[in-house]
JSON list of C-alpha atoms in Angstrom, two decimals:
[
{"chain": "A", "resi": 1, "resn": "MET", "atom": "CA", "xyz": [-13.35, 4.21, 3.73]},
{"chain": "A", "resi": 2, "resn": "GLY", "atom": "CA", "xyz": [-16.93, 4.86, 4.97]},
{"chain": "A", "resi": 3, "resn": "GLY", "atom": "CA", "xyz": [-17.22, 3.10, 8.29]},
{"chain": "A", "resi": 4, "resn": "GLY", "atom": "CA", "xyz": [-13.75, 1.45, 7.94]},
{"chain": "A", "resi": 5, "resn": "ILE", "atom": "CA", "xyz": [-10.08, 2.26, 9.35]},
{"chain": "A", "resi": 6, "resn": "VAL", "atom": "CA", "xyz": [-9.13, 3.99, 5.97]},
{"chain": "A", "resi": 7, "resn": "GLU", "atom": "CA", "xyz": [-9.65, 7.58, 5.94]},
{"chain": "A", "resi": 8, "resn": "SER", "atom": "CA", "xyz": [-8.20, 8.18, 2.38]},
{"chain": "A", "resi": 9, "resn": "HIS", "atom": "CA", "xyz": [-5.77, 7.05, -0.18]},
{"chain": "A", "resi": 10, "resn": "TYR", "atom": "CA", "xyz": [-4.06, 8.43, -3.20]},
{"chain": "A", "resi": 11, "resn": "PRO", "atom": "CA", "xyz": [-4.28, 7.47, -6.01]},
{"chain": "A", "resi": 12, "resn": "ALA", "atom": "CA", "xyz": [-8.12, 7.46, -5.84]},
{"chain": "A", "resi": 13, "resn": "ARG", "atom": "CA", "xyz": [-9.85, 4.29, -6.54]},
{"chain": "A", "resi": 14, "resn": "SER", "atom": "CA", "xyz": [-10.16, 3.55, -10.26]},
{"chain": "A", "resi": 15, "resn": "ALA", "atom": "CA", "xyz": [-7.97, 6.74, -11.26]},
{"chain": "A", "resi": 16, "resn": "THR", "atom": "CA", "xyz": [-6.54, 6.94, -14.66]},
{"chain": "A", "resi": 17, "resn": "GLY", "atom": "CA", "xyz": [-3.51, 8.97, -15.98]},
{"chain": "A", "resi": 18, "resn": "ILE", "atom": "CA", "xyz": [-1.54, 8.74, -12.65]},
{"chain": "A", "resi": 19, "resn": "PRO", "atom": "CA", "xyz": [1.96, 9.78, -13.16]},
{"chain": "A", "resi": 20, "resn": "ARG", "atom": "CA", "xyz": [4.60, 6.77, -13.43]},
{"chain": "A", "resi": 21, "resn": "ASN", "atom": "CA", "xyz": [6.71, 8.41, -10.58]},
{"chain": "A", "resi": 22, "resn": "THR", "atom": "CA", "xyz": [3.62, 8.57, -8.29]},
{"chain": "A", "resi": 23, "resn": "LYS", "atom": "CA", "xyz": [3.94, 8.12, -4.50]},
{"chain": "A", "resi": 24, "resn": "ILE", "atom": "CA", "xyz": [0.98, 6.15, -2.97]},
{"chain": "A", "resi": 25, "resn": "ILE", "atom": "CA", "xyz": [-0.36, 7.66, 0.30]},
{"chain": "A", "resi": 26, "resn": "VAL", "atom": "CA", "xyz": [-2.60, 5.98, 2.62]},
{"chain": "A", "resi": 27, "resn": "THR", "atom": "CA", "xyz": [-4.24, 7.70, 5.65]},
{"chain": "A", "resi": 28, "resn": "PHE", "atom": "CA", "xyz": [-6.17, 5.96, 8.54]},
{"chain": "A", "resi": 29, "resn": "LYS", "atom": "CA", "xyz": [-8.74, 7.36, 10.97]},
{"chain": "A", "resi": 30, "resn": "GLU", "atom": "CA", "xyz": [-6.40, 6.37, 13.99]},
{"chain": "A", "resi": 31, "resn": "PRO", "atom": "CA", "xyz": [-2.69, 5.43, 14.64]},
{"chain": "A", "resi": 32, "resn": "MET", "atom": "CA", "xyz": [-1.28, 2.27, 13.18]},
{"chain": "A", "resi": 33, "resn": "ARG", "atom": "CA", "xyz": [1.43, 0.00, 14.19]},
{"chain": "A", "resi": 34, "resn": "THR", "atom": "CA", "xyz": [4.26, 1.31, 11.91]},
{"chain": "A", "resi": 35, "resn": "ALA", "atom": "CA", "xyz": [6.23, -1.97, 11.85]},
{"chain": "A", "resi": 36, "resn": "THR", "atom": "CA", "xyz": [3.17, -3.84, 10.10]},
{"chain": "A", "resi": 37, "resn": "PHE", "atom": "CA", "xyz": [3.86, -1.33, 7.26]},
{"chain": "A", "resi": 38, "resn": "ILE", "atom": "CA", "xyz": [7.46, -0.75, 7.14]},
{"chain": "A", "resi": 39, "resn": "ALA", "atom": "CA", "xyz": [9.91, -3.73, 7.24]},
{"chain": "A", "resi": 40, "resn": "ASP", "atom": "CA", "xyz": [12.85, -1.80, 8.75]},
{"chain": "A", "resi": 41, "resn": "GLY", "atom": "CA", "xyz": [11.15, 1.16, 10.40]},
{"chain": "A", "resi": 42, "resn": "ALA", "atom": "CA", "xyz": [13.34, 1.00, 13.35]},
{"chain": "A", "resi": 43, "resn": "THR", "atom": "CA", "xyz": [16.27, 2.65, 11.42]},
{"chain": "A", "resi": 44, "resn": "PRO", "atom": "CA", "xyz": [16.99, 6.09, 12.34]},
{"chain": "A", "resi": 45, "resn": "ASP", "atom": "CA", "xyz": [16.88, 7.23, 8.69]},
{"chain": "A", "resi": 46, "resn": "PRO", "atom": "CA", "xyz": [13.65, 6.86, 6.76]},
{"chain": "A", "resi": 47, "resn": "VAL", "atom": "CA", "xyz": [15.24, 6.92, 3.51]},
{"chain": "A", "resi": 48, "resn": "ASP", "atom": "CA", "xyz": [16.47, 3.60, 3.93]},
{"chain": "A", "resi": 49, "resn": "ASP", "atom": "CA", "xyz": [12.83, 1.96, 5.13]},
{"chain": "A", "resi": 50, "resn": "THR", "atom": "CA", "xyz": [10.93, -0.58, 2.89]},
{"chain": "A", "resi": 51, "resn": "ILE", "atom": "CA", "xyz": [7.65, -1.69, 2.82]},
{"chain": "A", "resi": 52, "resn": "ASN", "atom": "CA", "xyz": [6.80, -4.84, 4.76]},
{"chain": "A", "resi": 53, "resn": "ALA", "atom": "CA", "xyz": [5.89, -6.92, 1.73]},
{"chain": "A", "resi": 54, "resn": "GLU", "atom": "CA", "xyz": [3.72, -9.26, 3.76]},
{"chain": "A", "resi": 55, "resn": "ASN", "atom": "CA", "xyz": [1.14, -6.67, 4.33]},
{"chain": "A", "resi": 56, "resn": "VAL", "atom": "CA", "xyz": [1.50, -4.09, 1.58]},
{"chain": "A", "resi": 57, "resn": "LYS", "atom": "CA", "xyz": [1.16, -5.54, -1.79]},
{"chain": "A", "resi": 58, "resn": "LEU", "atom": "CA", "xyz": [1.48, -3.69, -5.06]},
{"chain": "A", "resi": 59, "resn": "ARG", "atom": "CA", "xyz": [1.01, -5.59, -8.32]},
{"chain": "A", "resi": 60, "resn": "LYS", "atom": "CA", "xyz": [-0.06, -5.26, -11.89]},
{"chain": "A", "resi": 61, "resn": "THR", "atom": "CA", "xyz": [-3.85, -5.94, -11.91]},
{"chain": "A", "resi": 62, "resn": "ILE", "atom": "CA", "xyz": [-4.01, -7.65, -15.25]},
{"chain": "A", "resi": 63, "resn": "ALA", "atom": "CA", "xyz": [-2.26, -10.83, -13.81]},
{"chain": "A", "resi": 64, "resn": "ASN", "atom": "CA", "xyz": [-5.08, -12.91, -12.46]},
{"chain": "A", "resi": 65, "resn": "PRO", "atom": "CA", "xyz": [-3.98, -15.00, -10.35]},
{"chain": "A", "resi": 66, "resn": "PRO", "atom": "CA", "xyz": [-0.74, -12.94, -9.88]},
{"chain": "A", "resi": 67, "resn": "THR", "atom": "CA", "xyz": [2.44, -14.72, -9.99]},
{"chain": "A", "resi": 68, "resn": "GLU", "atom": "CA", "xyz": [5.44, -13.53, -7.67]},
{"chain": "A", "resi": 69, "resn": "ARG", "atom": "CA", "xyz": [7.02, -11.59, -10.48]},
{"chain": "A", "resi": 70, "resn": "ASP", "atom": "CA", "xyz": [3.71, -9.42, -11.03]},
{"chain": "A", "resi": 71, "resn": "PHE", "atom": "CA", "xyz": [4.31, -7.93, -7.49]},
{"chain": "A", "resi": 72, "resn": "ILE", "atom": "CA", "xyz": [6.43, -4.76, -6.96]},
{"chain": "A", "resi": 73, "resn": "THR", "atom": "CA", "xyz": [8.20, -5.04, -3.74]},
{"chain": "A", "resi": 74, "resn": "ASN", "atom": "CA", "xyz": [11.14, -2.65, -4.14]},
{"chain": "A", "resi": 75, "resn": "MET", "atom": "CA", "xyz": [9.45, 0.24, -2.54]},
{"chain": "A", "resi": 76, "resn": "LYS", "atom": "CA", "xyz": [10.45, 2.67, 0.02]},
{"chain": "A", "resi": 77, "resn": "ALA", "atom": "CA", "xyz": [8.13, 3.48, 2.86]},
{"chain": "A", "resi": 78, "resn": "ALA", "atom": "CA", "xyz": [7.77, 6.31, 5.42]},
{"chain": "A", "resi": 79, "resn": "ALA", "atom": "CA", "xyz": [5.17, 7.22, 8.18]},
{"chain": "A", "resi": 80, "resn": "THR", "atom": "CA", "xyz": [3.89, 10.58, 9.68]},
{"chain": "A", "resi": 81, "resn": "PRO", "atom": "CA", "xyz": [4.96, 10.96, 13.37]},
{"chain": "A", "resi": 82, "resn": "ASP", "atom": "CA", "xyz": [1.35, 10.44, 14.23]},
{"chain": "A", "resi": 83, "resn": "GLY", "atom": "CA", "xyz": [1.27, 7.00, 12.67]},
{"chain": "A", "resi": 84, "resn": "LYS", "atom": "CA", "xyz": [-1.80, 7.81, 10.63]},
{"chain": "A", "resi": 85, "resn": "THR", "atom": "CA", "xyz": [-0.22, 8.29, 7.13]},
{"chain": "A", "resi": 86, "resn": "PHE", "atom": "CA", "xyz": [1.93, 6.15, 5.21]},
{"chain": "A", "resi": 87, "resn": "VAL", "atom": "CA", "xyz": [3.75, 6.97, 1.88]},
{"chain": "A", "resi": 88, "resn": "PHE", "atom": "CA", "xyz": [5.11, 4.18, -0.33]},
{"chain": "A", "resi": 89, "resn": "VAL", "atom": "CA", "xyz": [7.44, 5.02, -3.19]},
{"chain": "A", "resi": 90, "resn": "PRO", "atom": "CA", "xyz": [8.23, 2.49, -5.74]},
{"chain": "A", "resi": 91, "resn": "ALA", "atom": "CA", "xyz": [11.83, 2.37, -6.72]},
{"chain": "A", "resi": 92, "resn": "ASP", "atom": "CA", "xyz": [11.32, 2.00, -10.39]},
{"chain": "A", "resi": 93, "resn": "LEU", "atom": "CA", "xyz": [8.69, 3.94, -12.62]},
{"chain": "A", "resi": 94, "resn": "LEU", "atom": "CA", "xyz": [5.33, 2.27, -12.80]},
{"chain": "A", "resi": 95, "resn": "GLY", "atom": "CA", "xyz": [3.58, 1.55, -15.97]},
{"chain": "A", "resi": 96, "resn": "SER", "atom": "CA", "xyz": [4.78, 2.03, -19.53]},
{"chain": "A", "resi": 97, "resn": "PRO", "atom": "CA", "xyz": [5.65, 4.93, -21.43]},
{"chain": "A", "resi": 98, "resn": "SER", "atom": "CA", "xyz": [3.40, 3.71, -24.48]},
{"chain": "A", "resi": 99, "resn": "GLU", "atom": "CA", "xyz": [0.31, 2.15, -22.81]},
{"chain": "A", "resi": 100, "resn": "PRO", "atom": "CA", "xyz": [-1.74, 2.28, -19.61]},
{"chain": "A", "resi": 101, "resn": "ILE", "atom": "CA", "xyz": [-1.28, -0.36, -17.12]},
{"chain": "A", "resi": 102, "resn": "SER", "atom": "CA", "xyz": [-3.58, -0.96, -14.10]},
{"chain": "A", "resi": 103, "resn": "TYR", "atom": "CA", "xyz": [-1.92, -1.56, -10.58]},
{"chain": "A", "resi": 104, "resn": "THR", "atom": "CA", "xyz": [-3.87, -2.86, -7.31]},
{"chain": "A", "resi": 105, "resn": "LEU", "atom": "CA", "xyz": [-2.59, -1.96, -4.11]},
{"chain": "A", "resi": 106, "resn": "ARG", "atom": "CA", "xyz": [-3.69, -4.50, -1.27]},
{"chain": "A", "resi": 107, "resn": "LEU", "atom": "CA", "xyz": [-3.31, -3.83, 2.40]},
{"chain": "A", "resi": 108, "resn": "GLU", "atom": "CA", "xyz": [-3.42, -7.24, 4.01]},
{"chain": "A", "resi": 109, "resn": "LYS", "atom": "CA", "xyz": [-4.93, -8.64, 7.20]},
{"chain": "A", "resi": 110, "resn": "GLY", "atom": "CA", "xyz": [-1.59, -8.53, 9.02]},
{"chain": "A", "resi": 111, "resn": "LEU", "atom": "CA", "xyz": [-1.80, -4.65, 9.34]},
{"chain": "A", "resi": 112, "resn": "LYS", "atom": "CA", "xyz": [-2.28, -3.65, 13.08]},
{"chain": "A", "resi": 113, "resn": "LYS", "atom": "CA", "xyz": [-3.59, -0.35, 14.95]},
{"chain": "A", "resi": 114, "resn": "ALA", "atom": "CA", "xyz": [-1.18, 1.15, 17.19]},
{"chain": "A", "resi": 115, "resn": "ASN", "atom": "CA", "xyz": [-3.08, -0.63, 20.19]},
{"chain": "A", "resi": 116, "resn": "GLY", "atom": "CA", "xyz": [-2.54, -4.12, 18.51]},
{"chain": "A", "resi": 117, "resn": "ASP", "atom": "CA", "xyz": [-5.94, -4.80, 17.30]},
{"chain": "A", "resi": 118, "resn": "ASP", "atom": "CA", "xyz": [-6.46, -5.98, 13.56]},
{"chain": "A", "resi": 119, "resn": "ALA", "atom": "CA", "xyz": [-6.73, -2.97, 11.34]},
{"chain": "A", "resi": 120, "resn": "PHE", "atom": "CA", "xyz": [-9.69, -4.31, 9.50]},
{"chain": "A", "resi": 121, "resn": "GLY", "atom": "CA", "xyz": [-11.45, -5.79, 12.54]},
{"chain": "A", "resi": 122, "resn": "ARG", "atom": "CA", "xyz": [-12.22, -9.43, 13.19]},
{"chain": "A", "resi": 123, "resn": "PHE", "atom": "CA", "xyz": [-13.99, -10.16, 10.01]},
{"chain": "A", "resi": 124, "resn": "GLY", "atom": "CA", "xyz": [-12.13, -7.86, 7.53]},
{"chain": "A", "resi": 125, "resn": "THR", "atom": "CA", "xyz": [-9.21, -9.52, 5.84]},
{"chain": "A", "resi": 126, "resn": "PHE", "atom": "CA", "xyz": [-7.93, -6.81, 3.51]},
{"chain": "A", "resi": 127, "resn": "TYR", "atom": "CA", "xyz": [-8.46, -3.67, 1.71]},
{"chain": "A", "resi": 128, "resn": "GLU", "atom": "CA", "xyz": [-7.37, -2.90, -1.98]},
{"chain": "A", "resi": 129, "resn": "TRP", "atom": "CA", "xyz": [-8.00, -0.52, -4.75]},
{"chain": "A", "resi": 130, "resn": "SER", "atom": "CA", "xyz": [-6.73, -0.02, -8.27]},
{"chain": "A", "resi": 131, "resn": "PHE", "atom": "CA", "xyz": [-5.48, 2.78, -10.46]},
{"chain": "A", "resi": 132, "resn": "GLU", "atom": "CA", "xyz": [-3.97, 3.40, -13.88]}
]
């Protein structure tokens, strides 16, 4: 946000009380290369599309450093036709019915703009935020 490529995202940074069945939405200031976000985005049915887990990483924030089991990779993914907005839907409910749990979504350096340029520029490596 600010001078970067990310225009907005939901949930907001440091948001609390987010529903367990939430969708995570990221909007960019310019079109992005869909295949860097969606692993099987070439299929005609977006219901079957999943995240590119190399570049889109959701994990429980409490684990530092995180282990493989802390990452949530079973997420569906979709993009708007203009390539600016991406929606990620975890297959299972997030969190716990009895206590708040913090999550961090990290967008990695492998993400590309539609023109092939690095999403976060030559010196940027990732973009992340946490919510509960």
